[in-house]
Amino acid sequence: MKPFISVTDARRRARRALPSSVFDVVDGGSDDEVTMRRNREAFEGWSVSQRVGVEFDRADLTTTLHGNPLAAPVVFAPCGLTGLVHPDGELAVARVASRRGTLAMFSTFSTHSLETIALAASGPKWFQLYFLGGRAGADQLVARAETAGFTGLVITLDTSVVGNRERDLAHGISYPMERDVGTVARLLPQLMRHPRWLGRFLRAGLPMDMGNASDPGAARDRRAASDMAAGMFESPPGWPDVERLRERWGGTLVVKGVLDPRDARRAVELGADVVVVSNHGGRQLGSAMGTLQALPAVVAEVGDSVEVVLDGGVRRGTDVVKALALGARAVAIGRPYLYGLGVGGEQGVEAVWSVLVDGLARDMRLAGCPSVRQLSGEWIQRCPEPRSNEPSAMRR
Ligand code: FNR
């Protein structure tokens, strides 16, 4: 596989490699995609300090995340239904994370079961919990994750209902996804324009099930799985669940989907070890804040007591620099690795990680900062607001 020039290049190539319905499931946001765009714009609003003449060969990218050593401060965010993109899905992510010395979070909505993923991931792995099958179902998932060796439990709180993803609606896709004849027939013409993707998908037996919807070894029952997914929205997790799960879970407890410092404070009071500043990649509440915009207030509120991770719109080494300079311990990526997965499976995921982390190493040298652990407010300044009469091409 040809290496990626950038994450933007990975996205461009994924757009060609995937049927448009699958690309849009990955690439799309909610409503007018304002939140998704704000994630990117928030990065553009800051500049990185440049110190010259500093002598060092290679910046030290290593750090830790709640005690887990990381080769670089970039981890994998949990994404559901990766099997639509490539049948290896989460297994590819697990292998790349292990090989590259980073941590990965895996979704309840994974295509592969958490037990299968655990076997593929020799590095640190966290399980992201949705209440599939209600509270009783969630308790079973937590027990399974513990047995399988996941050391972190990630409770995503921003998904009480699915966001309004209009690109999916335009393709006739709704959640929980159904493998009904009508949908397949409607999408068939565009699927057939991507014979490599289609061949892989057919050979793998149409991997669009949720691997966690049944106990390991039990026969897959699609109707039951779909009822369980529907049940998830009848009892989405709230703060009392965080409290209850804190008592039950001995490992790292992570609350994901926080933008407001009051929620960050609440998570910490209830015993969270890590807070993920996230708006779900702009796929949930329309017109929410960009995550980098939300980060400083969250760090000011809880940064002394817990580690903060940021996700949403991280596409360049300088984005990582900015998030860390504003107090994040690490960043997580979602779409970038899904683009890579769509282009080249496991190799593609690795190529995305490389292009981002090599970029970070280069940017650290150019900025003159020898270690990611030294990044602080000194390394970043707010850009002046662009003058509104400037041509937009000059602003980009
Ligand atoms: C997600 N995300 C997500 N989050 C989560 O907690 N559980 C999940 O099952 C999913 N599923 C999911 C599917 C797809 C296709 C995408 C793109 C995203 C959100 C994800 O963890 C992360 O917050 C965002 O992807 C980060 O933004 P970027 O990196 O995609 O811009």
XYZ file of C-alpha atoms in Angstrom, residues 202-354:
153
model
C -19.468 -10.934 0.829
C -16.550 -13.279 1.533
C -16.617 -12.235 5.195
C -20.362 -13.038 5.377
C -21.716 -9.442 5.492
C -20.058 -8.368 8.751
C -22.600 -5.878 10.052
C -23.569 -7.681 13.252
C -22.681 -6.505 16.720
C -20.216 -9.058 18.007
C -21.117 -8.242 21.609
C -24.871 -8.751 21.281
C -24.683 -12.392 22.279
C -22.581 -14.282 24.801
C -19.414 -15.805 23.394
C -20.169 -19.135 21.780
C -23.934 -18.510 21.627
C -25.659 -18.537 18.247
C -26.201 -15.089 16.742
C -29.824 -14.017 16.892
C -30.256 -10.896 14.782
C -33.739 -10.028 15.985
C -32.610 -10.250 19.609
C -29.552 -8.134 18.814
C -31.670 -5.446 17.262
C -34.059 -5.467 20.265
C -31.081 -5.133 22.576
C -29.783 -2.134 20.624
C -33.223 -0.540 20.756
C -33.310 -1.253 24.536
C -30.104 0.732 24.889
C -31.932 3.974 24.214
C -34.689 3.174 26.699
C -32.198 3.325 29.558
C -29.115 5.312 28.506
C -26.438 5.715 31.173
C -26.612 8.662 33.580
C -24.626 9.876 36.606
C -26.094 7.269 39.010
C -24.745 4.613 36.641
C -21.285 6.165 36.760
C -21.445 5.969 40.557
C -22.680 2.371 40.487
C -20.095 1.280 37.928
C -17.333 2.963 39.944
C -18.186 0.677 42.847
C -18.247 -2.319 40.583
C -15.188 -1.656 38.351
C -11.711 -1.885 39.867
C -9.799 -0.699 36.786
C -9.520 2.679 35.094
C -12.890 4.444 34.870
C -13.278 6.846 31.975
C -16.164 9.236 31.277
C -16.387 10.186 27.594
C -18.430 12.914 25.990
C -17.742 15.805 28.373
C -17.680 19.417 27.145
C -18.883 21.369 30.185
C -16.549 21.810 33.189
C -19.475 21.140 35.562
C -19.874 17.682 34.044
C -16.134 17.108 34.297
C -16.329 18.014 38.009
C -19.239 15.628 38.503
C -17.372 12.789 36.774
C -14.384 13.340 39.039
C -16.524 13.516 42.182
C -18.040 10.166 41.237
C -14.597 8.610 40.886
C -13.644 8.865 37.201
C -9.909 8.502 36.562
C -9.910 9.959 33.060
C -12.266 12.409 31.326
C -12.558 12.448 27.537
C -13.476 15.860 26.143
C -15.505 14.806 23.138
C -18.564 15.677 21.091
C -18.545 12.272 19.418
C -16.774 13.725 16.392
C -19.702 16.106 15.799
C -22.130 13.231 15.337
C -24.435 13.973 18.270
C -25.613 17.424 19.391
C -25.613 19.879 16.490
C -24.072 23.285 17.295
C -22.083 21.958 20.243
C -18.672 23.475 21.003
C -15.557 22.379 19.196
C -13.613 20.163 21.575
C -10.416 22.249 21.612
C -12.562 25.238 22.522
C -14.042 23.269 25.438
C -10.723 21.846 26.646
C -9.199 24.752 28.635
C -12.186 25.153 30.980
C -12.330 21.396 31.622
C -8.589 21.293 32.344
C -8.900 24.303 34.656
C -11.688 22.540 36.551
C -10.330 18.990 36.905
C -6.835 18.907 35.389
C -5.210 18.746 38.834
C -7.012 15.556 39.815
C -7.495 13.513 36.612
C -5.992 13.098 33.156
C -7.931 14.613 30.286
C -8.039 13.173 26.760
C -9.346 15.164 23.788
C -10.876 13.781 20.618
C -12.559 15.373 17.600
C -10.875 16.700 14.478
C -7.281 15.693 15.261
C -5.659 15.395 11.833
C -2.118 16.851 12.129
C 0.889 16.691 14.416
C 0.340 20.346 15.301
C -3.213 19.477 16.445
C -1.702 17.053 18.950
C 0.771 19.755 20.052
C -2.072 22.231 20.594
C -4.251 19.808 22.592
C -1.342 18.854 24.838
C -0.262 22.478 25.252
C -3.788 23.239 26.471
C -3.591 20.484 29.058
C -4.705 17.221 27.420
C -2.646 14.189 28.375
C -3.280 12.525 25.005
C -5.579 12.772 22.002
C -7.789 10.087 20.502
C -8.551 9.627 16.815
C -11.692 8.139 15.259
C -12.327 8.822 11.579
C -8.643 9.004 10.594
C -8.053 5.323 11.347
C -11.384 4.342 9.767
C -10.261 6.049 6.541
C -7.031 4.030 6.723
C -8.994 0.849 7.425
C -11.131 1.454 4.333
C -8.129 1.972 2.081
C -5.833 -0.795 3.289
C -7.229 -2.733 6.265
C -4.633 -3.205 8.995
C -1.874 -1.679 6.835
C -4.034 1.365 6.275
C -4.659 1.826 10.010
C -0.922 1.619 10.600
C -0.211 4.059 7.775
C -2.550 6.626 9.338
C -0.927 6.231 12.742
C 2.499 6.674 11.109
